Amino acid sequence: KEIAQASITGRLMRLGGLITVDRENTTDAASTMRALTNAIREENRSTAIFPEGTRSQTKTPGQFQRGAFLIALRAGVPIIPIVIHNSIDVQQRGEMIYRPATVRVDVLAPIDTSAWRIKALDSHIAEVRETYLRMLGLSAK
């Protein structure tokens, strides 16, 4: 919901068919996530979901939220991690000003979710986040 309210970015994303999730209204959020899961499964649609939920104020990603991963699991589709380097150099969280900067984007190999189970979801999420951290050069491993 927050990104849809951003001036230029939000307008462009709404034109592209952005589906927003109001995380403060859990009933609405659950309904939206079910609809999105069905659209992926039944209409073979693709989606881009920011796994942090709320953008980090630093170059280190915040904790990943469960929503994107639950959707992939329930829809029976792989996750394709897209790691964006240095986006904070272009626009700080909460700012309306864009600055020139070099941004690198890595599209990683799909992660099969067919063997995932909800009981182990937090572990799977941690593994995916660790992949992001490694790509960003921020991993302790």
JSON list of C-alpha atoms in Angstrom, two decimals:
[
{"chain": "A", "resi": 1, "resn": "LYS", "atom": "CA", "xyz": [0.00, 0.00, 0.00]},
{"chain": "A", "resi": 2, "resn": "GLU", "atom": "CA", "xyz": [2.81, 2.41, 0.87]},
{"chain": "A", "resi": 3, "resn": "ILE", "atom": "CA", "xyz": [4.55, 2.21, -2.52]},
{"chain": "A", "resi": 4, "resn": "ALA", "atom": "CA", "xyz": [1.27, 3.00, -4.30]},
{"chain": "A", "resi": 5, "resn": "GLN", "atom": "CA", "xyz": [1.20, 6.30, -2.45]},
{"chain": "A", "resi": 6, "resn": "ALA", "atom": "CA", "xyz": [4.64, 7.35, -3.74]},
{"chain": "A", "resi": 7, "resn": "SER", "atom": "CA", "xyz": [4.17, 10.08, -6.32]},
{"chain": "A", "resi": 8, "resn": "ILE", "atom": "CA", "xyz": [5.81, 9.01, -9.58]},
{"chain": "A", "resi": 9, "resn": "THR", "atom": "CA", "xyz": [6.65, 5.43, -8.67]},
{"chain": "A", "resi": 10, "resn": "GLY", "atom": "CA", "xyz": [3.18, 4.74, -7.34]},
{"chain": "A", "resi": 11, "resn": "ARG", "atom": "CA", "xyz": [1.45, 6.17, -10.38]},
{"chain": "A", "resi": 12, "resn": "LEU", "atom": "CA", "xyz": [3.58, 4.10, -12.75]},
{"chain": "A", "resi": 13, "resn": "MET", "atom": "CA", "xyz": [2.99, 0.95, -10.74]},
{"chain": "A", "resi": 14, "resn": "ARG", "atom": "CA", "xyz": [-0.77, 1.53, -10.60]},
{"chain": "A", "resi": 15, "resn": "LEU", "atom": "CA", "xyz": [-0.80, 1.95, -14.39]},
{"chain": "A", "resi": 16, "resn": "GLY", "atom": "CA", "xyz": [0.99, -1.40, -14.59]},
{"chain": "A", "resi": 17, "resn": "GLY", "atom": "CA", "xyz": [-1.72, -3.10, -12.56]},
{"chain": "A", "resi": 18, "resn": "LEU", "atom": "CA", "xyz": [-0.19, -2.89, -9.08]},
{"chain": "A", "resi": 19, "resn": "ILE", "atom": "CA", "xyz": [-2.11, -4.84, -6.47]},
{"chain": "A", "resi": 20, "resn": "THR", "atom": "CA", "xyz": [-1.58, -3.33, -3.06]},
{"chain": "A", "resi": 21, "resn": "VAL", "atom": "CA", "xyz": [-1.77, -5.01, 0.32]},
{"chain": "A", "resi": 22, "resn": "ASP", "atom": "CA", "xyz": [-2.94, -3.06, 3.35]},
{"chain": "A", "resi": 23, "resn": "ARG", "atom": "CA", "xyz": [-0.98, -4.83, 6.08]},
{"chain": "A", "resi": 24, "resn": "GLU", "atom": "CA", "xyz": [-2.79, -2.85, 8.78]},
{"chain": "A", "resi": 25, "resn": "ASN", "atom": "CA", "xyz": [-6.11, -4.43, 7.78]},
{"chain": "A", "resi": 26, "resn": "THR", "atom": "CA", "xyz": [-5.43, -8.16, 8.16]},
{"chain": "A", "resi": 27, "resn": "THR", "atom": "CA", "xyz": [-8.79, -9.23, 6.72]},
{"chain": "A", "resi": 28, "resn": "ASP", "atom": "CA", "xyz": [-8.24, -7.13, 3.60]},
{"chain": "A", "resi": 29, "resn": "ALA", "atom": "CA", "xyz": [-4.60, -8.25, 3.33]},
{"chain": "A", "resi": 30, "resn": "ALA", "atom": "CA", "xyz": [-5.56, -11.94, 3.53]},
{"chain": "A", "resi": 31, "resn": "SER", "atom": "CA", "xyz": [-8.27, -11.44, 0.91]},
{"chain": "A", "resi": 32, "resn": "THR", "atom": "CA", "xyz": [-5.86, -9.63, -1.43]},
{"chain": "A", "resi": 33, "resn": "MET", "atom": "CA", "xyz": [-3.24, -12.35, -0.99]},
{"chain": "A", "resi": 34, "resn": "ARG", "atom": "CA", "xyz": [-5.81, -15.07, -1.80]},
{"chain": "A", "resi": 35, "resn": "ALA", "atom": "CA", "xyz": [-6.85, -13.20, -4.94]},
{"chain": "A", "resi": 36, "resn": "LEU", "atom": "CA", "xyz": [-3.21, -12.77, -5.96]},
{"chain": "A", "resi": 37, "resn": "THR", "atom": "CA", "xyz": [-2.48, -16.46, -5.34]},
{"chain": "A", "resi": 38, "resn": "ASN", "atom": "CA", "xyz": [-5.47, -17.42, -7.50]},
{"chain": "A", "resi": 39, "resn": "ALA", "atom": "CA", "xyz": [-4.40, -15.04, -10.29]},
{"chain": "A", "resi": 40, "resn": "ILE", "atom": "CA", "xyz": [-0.94, -16.59, -10.33]},
{"chain": "A", "resi": 41, "resn": "ARG", "atom": "CA", "xyz": [-2.24, -20.15, -10.27]},
{"chain": "A", "resi": 42, "resn": "GLU", "atom": "CA", "xyz": [-5.31, -19.84, -12.51]},
{"chain": "A", "resi": 43, "resn": "GLU", "atom": "CA", "xyz": [-4.35, -17.05, -14.91]},
{"chain": "A", "resi": 44, "resn": "ASN", "atom": "CA", "xyz": [-0.63, -17.87, -15.08]},
{"chain": "A", "resi": 45, "resn": "ARG", "atom": "CA", "xyz": [0.19, -14.29, -14.03]},
{"chain": "A", "resi": 46, "resn": "SER", "atom": "CA", "xyz": [3.53, -13.16, -12.74]},
{"chain": "A", "resi": 47, "resn": "THR", "atom": "CA", "xyz": [4.06, -10.84, -9.81]},
{"chain": "A", "resi": 48, "resn": "ALA", "atom": "CA", "xyz": [6.83, -8.82, -8.22]},
{"chain": "A", "resi": 49, "resn": "ILE", "atom": "CA", "xyz": [6.76, -8.64, -4.45]},
{"chain": "A", "resi": 50, "resn": "PHE", "atom": "CA", "xyz": [9.17, -6.74, -2.24]},
{"chain": "A", "resi": 51, "resn": "PRO", "atom": "CA", "xyz": [10.05, -9.34, 0.41]},
{"chain": "A", "resi": 52, "resn": "GLU", "atom": "CA", "xyz": [10.95, -6.81, 3.12]},
{"chain": "A", "resi": 53, "resn": "GLY", "atom": "CA", "xyz": [7.45, -5.39, 3.24]},
{"chain": "A", "resi": 54, "resn": "THR", "atom": "CA", "xyz": [8.86, -2.03, 4.32]},
{"chain": "A", "resi": 55, "resn": "ARG", "atom": "CA", "xyz": [11.96, -0.73, 2.64]},
{"chain": "A", "resi": 56, "resn": "SER", "atom": "CA", "xyz": [15.12, -0.66, 4.74]},
{"chain": "A", "resi": 57, "resn": "GLN", "atom": "CA", "xyz": [16.77, 2.65, 5.59]},
{"chain": "A", "resi": 58, "resn": "THR", "atom": "CA", "xyz": [20.20, 1.10, 4.92]},
{"chain": "A", "resi": 59, "resn": "LYS", "atom": "CA", "xyz": [21.85, -1.06, 2.26]},
{"chain": "A", "resi": 60, "resn": "THR", "atom": "CA", "xyz": [21.14, -4.12, 4.40]},
{"chain": "A", "resi": 61, "resn": "PRO", "atom": "CA", "xyz": [17.71, -5.61, 3.67]},
{"chain": "A", "resi": 62, "resn": "GLY", "atom": "CA", "xyz": [15.35, -5.85, 6.61]},
{"chain": "A", "resi": 63, "resn": "GLN", "atom": "CA", "xyz": [13.77, -9.11, 7.66]},
{"chain": "A", "resi": 64, "resn": "PHE", "atom": "CA", "xyz": [11.75, -10.72, 4.90]},
{"chain": "A", "resi": 65, "resn": "GLN", "atom": "CA", "xyz": [8.03, -10.99, 5.51]},
{"chain": "A", "resi": 66, "resn": "ARG", "atom": "CA", "xyz": [6.12, -14.24, 5.02]},
{"chain": "A", "resi": 67, "resn": "GLY", "atom": "CA", "xyz": [3.52, -13.00, 2.52]},
{"chain": "A", "resi": 68, "resn": "ALA", "atom": "CA", "xyz": [5.47, -13.36, -0.73]},
{"chain": "A", "resi": 69, "resn": "PHE", "atom": "CA", "xyz": [6.70, -16.79, 0.28]},
{"chain": "A", "resi": 70, "resn": "LEU", "atom": "CA", "xyz": [3.24, -18.00, 1.31]},
{"chain": "A", "resi": 71, "resn": "ILE", "atom": "CA", "xyz": [1.86, -16.86, -2.03]},
{"chain": "A", "resi": 72, "resn": "ALA", "atom": "CA", "xyz": [4.57, -18.76, -3.95]},
{"chain": "A", "resi": 73, "resn": "LEU", "atom": "CA", "xyz": [4.05, -21.86, -1.82]},
{"chain": "A", "resi": 74, "resn": "ARG", "atom": "CA", "xyz": [0.26, -21.83, -2.16]},
{"chain": "A", "resi": 75, "resn": "ALA", "atom": "CA", "xyz": [0.36, -21.01, -5.88]},
{"chain": "A", "resi": 76, "resn": "GLY", "atom": "CA", "xyz": [2.92, -23.76, -6.49]},
{"chain": "A", "resi": 77, "resn": "VAL", "atom": "CA", "xyz": [5.32, -21.49, -8.35]},
{"chain": "A", "resi": 78, "resn": "PRO", "atom": "CA", "xyz": [9.04, -20.83, -8.05]},
{"chain": "A", "resi": 79, "resn": "ILE", "atom": "CA", "xyz": [10.51, -17.68, -6.60]},
{"chain": "A", "resi": 80, "resn": "ILE", "atom": "CA", "xyz": [12.84, -15.76, -8.86]},
{"chain": "A", "resi": 81, "resn": "PRO", "atom": "CA", "xyz": [15.01, -13.55, -6.67]},
{"chain": "A", "resi": 82, "resn": "ILE", "atom": "CA", "xyz": [15.82, -10.15, -8.14]},
{"chain": "A", "resi": 83, "resn": "VAL", "atom": "CA", "xyz": [18.56, -8.41, -6.19]},
{"chain": "A", "resi": 84, "resn": "ILE", "atom": "CA", "xyz": [18.77, -4.65, -6.67]},
{"chain": "A", "resi": 85, "resn": "HIS", "atom": "CA", "xyz": [22.09, -3.12, -5.69]},
{"chain": "A", "resi": 86, "resn": "ASN", "atom": "CA", "xyz": [22.42, 0.52, -4.58]},
{"chain": "A", "resi": 87, "resn": "SER", "atom": "CA", "xyz": [18.81, 1.60, -5.04]},
{"chain": "A", "resi": 88, "resn": "ILE", "atom": "CA", "xyz": [19.23, 3.61, -1.85]},
{"chain": "A", "resi": 89, "resn": "ASP", "atom": "CA", "xyz": [21.73, 5.76, -3.78]},
{"chain": "A", "resi": 90, "resn": "VAL", "atom": "CA", "xyz": [18.94, 6.71, -6.18]},
{"chain": "A", "resi": 91, "resn": "GLN", "atom": "CA", "xyz": [16.24, 7.37, -3.61]},
{"chain": "A", "resi": 92, "resn": "GLN", "atom": "CA", "xyz": [16.34, 7.23, 0.17]},
{"chain": "A", "resi": 93, "resn": "ARG", "atom": "CA", "xyz": [13.30, 5.70, 1.85]},
{"chain": "A", "resi": 94, "resn": "GLY", "atom": "CA", "xyz": [10.61, 8.33, 2.33]},
{"chain": "A", "resi": 95, "resn": "GLU", "atom": "CA", "xyz": [12.21, 10.87, -0.05]},
{"chain": "A", "resi": 96, "resn": "MET", "atom": "CA", "xyz": [10.60, 12.19, -3.20]},
{"chain": "A", "resi": 97, "resn": "ILE", "atom": "CA", "xyz": [13.93, 13.12, -4.79]},
{"chain": "A", "resi": 98, "resn": "TYR", "atom": "CA", "xyz": [15.69, 10.81, -7.25]},
{"chain": "A", "resi": 99, "resn": "ARG", "atom": "CA", "xyz": [19.46, 11.12, -7.67]},
{"chain": "A", "resi": 100, "resn": "PRO", "atom": "CA", "xyz": [21.63, 9.83, -10.53]},
{"chain": "A", "resi": 101, "resn": "ALA", "atom": "CA", "xyz": [23.43, 6.64, -9.53]},
{"chain": "A", "resi": 102, "resn": "THR", "atom": "CA", "xyz": [24.52, 3.30, -10.90]},
{"chain": "A", "resi": 103, "resn": "VAL", "atom": "CA", "xyz": [22.16, 0.49, -9.99]},
{"chain": "A", "resi": 104, "resn": "ARG", "atom": "CA", "xyz": [22.95, -3.15, -10.73]},
{"chain": "A", "resi": 105, "resn": "VAL", "atom": "CA", "xyz": [20.23, -5.76, -10.93]},
{"chain": "A", "resi": 106, "resn": "ASP", "atom": "CA", "xyz": [20.89, -9.49, -10.58]},
{"chain": "A", "resi": 107, "resn": "VAL", "atom": "CA", "xyz": [18.19, -11.92, -11.64]},
{"chain": "A", "resi": 108, "resn": "LEU", "atom": "CA", "xyz": [19.00, -15.20, -9.91]},
{"chain": "A", "resi": 109, "resn": "ALA", "atom": "CA", "xyz": [18.02, -18.75, -10.77]},
{"chain": "A", "resi": 110, "resn": "PRO", "atom": "CA", "xyz": [14.47, -19.75, -9.84]},
{"chain": "A", "resi": 111, "resn": "ILE", "atom": "CA", "xyz": [13.99, -21.32, -6.42]},
{"chain": "A", "resi": 112, "resn": "ASP", "atom": "CA", "xyz": [11.70, -24.34, -6.56]},
{"chain": "A", "resi": 113, "resn": "THR", "atom": "CA", "xyz": [9.05, -24.20, -3.84]},
{"chain": "A", "resi": 114, "resn": "SER", "atom": "CA", "xyz": [7.31, -27.48, -4.67]},
{"chain": "A", "resi": 115, "resn": "ALA", "atom": "CA", "xyz": [8.93, -29.34, -1.75]},
{"chain": "A", "resi": 116, "resn": "TRP", "atom": "CA", "xyz": [8.43, -26.48, 0.72]},
{"chain": "A", "resi": 117, "resn": "ARG", "atom": "CA", "xyz": [6.11, -26.94, 3.68]},
{"chain": "A", "resi": 118, "resn": "ILE", "atom": "CA", "xyz": [4.54, -24.23, 5.81]},
{"chain": "A", "resi": 119, "resn": "LYS", "atom": "CA", "xyz": [6.14, -25.68, 8.96]},
{"chain": "A", "resi": 120, "resn": "ALA", "atom": "CA", "xyz": [9.59, -24.93, 7.54]},
{"chain": "A", "resi": 121, "resn": "LEU", "atom": "CA", "xyz": [8.68, -21.63, 5.89]},
{"chain": "A", "resi": 122, "resn": "ASP", "atom": "CA", "xyz": [10.75, -19.45, 8.23]},
{"chain": "A", "resi": 123, "resn": "SER", "atom": "CA", "xyz": [13.81, -21.54, 7.43]},
{"chain": "A", "resi": 124, "resn": "HIS", "atom": "CA", "xyz": [13.21, -21.21, 3.68]},
{"chain": "A", "resi": 125, "resn": "ILE", "atom": "CA", "xyz": [12.75, -17.45, 4.05]},
{"chain": "A", "resi": 126, "resn": "ALA", "atom": "CA", "xyz": [16.04, -17.20, 5.96]},
{"chain": "A", "resi": 127, "resn": "GLU", "atom": "CA", "xyz": [17.82, -19.13, 3.18]},
{"chain": "A", "resi": 128, "resn": "VAL", "atom": "CA", "xyz": [16.46, -16.80, 0.50]},
{"chain": "A", "resi": 129, "resn": "ARG", "atom": "CA", "xyz": [17.41, -13.73, 2.54]},
{"chain": "A", "resi": 130, "resn": "GLU", "atom": "CA", "xyz": [20.92, -15.15, 2.99]},
{"chain": "A", "resi": 131, "resn": "THR", "atom": "CA", "xyz": [21.14, -15.47, -0.81]},
{"chain": "A", "resi": 132, "resn": "TYR", "atom": "CA", "xyz": [20.30, -11.76, -1.10]},
{"chain": "A", "resi": 133, "resn": "LEU", "atom": "CA", "xyz": [22.89, -10.86, 1.54]},
{"chain": "A", "resi": 134, "resn": "ARG", "atom": "CA", "xyz": [25.58, -12.88, -0.27]},
{"chain": "A", "resi": 135, "resn": "MET", "atom": "CA", "xyz": [24.78, -11.16, -3.57]},
{"chain": "A", "resi": 136, "resn": "LEU", "atom": "CA", "xyz": [24.95, -7.78, -1.86]},
{"chain": "A", "resi": 137, "resn": "GLY", "atom": "CA", "xyz": [28.29, -8.67, -0.24]},
{"chain": "A", "resi": 138, "resn": "LEU", "atom": "CA", "xyz": [26.75, -8.40, 3.23]},
{"chain": "A", "resi": 139, "resn": "SER", "atom": "CA", "xyz": [26.73, -12.04, 4.32]},
{"chain": "A", "resi": 140, "resn": "ALA", "atom": "CA", "xyz": [28.70, -13.20, 7.33]},
{"chain": "A", "resi": 141, "resn": "LYS", "atom": "CA", "xyz": [28.81, -16.70, 5.83]}
]
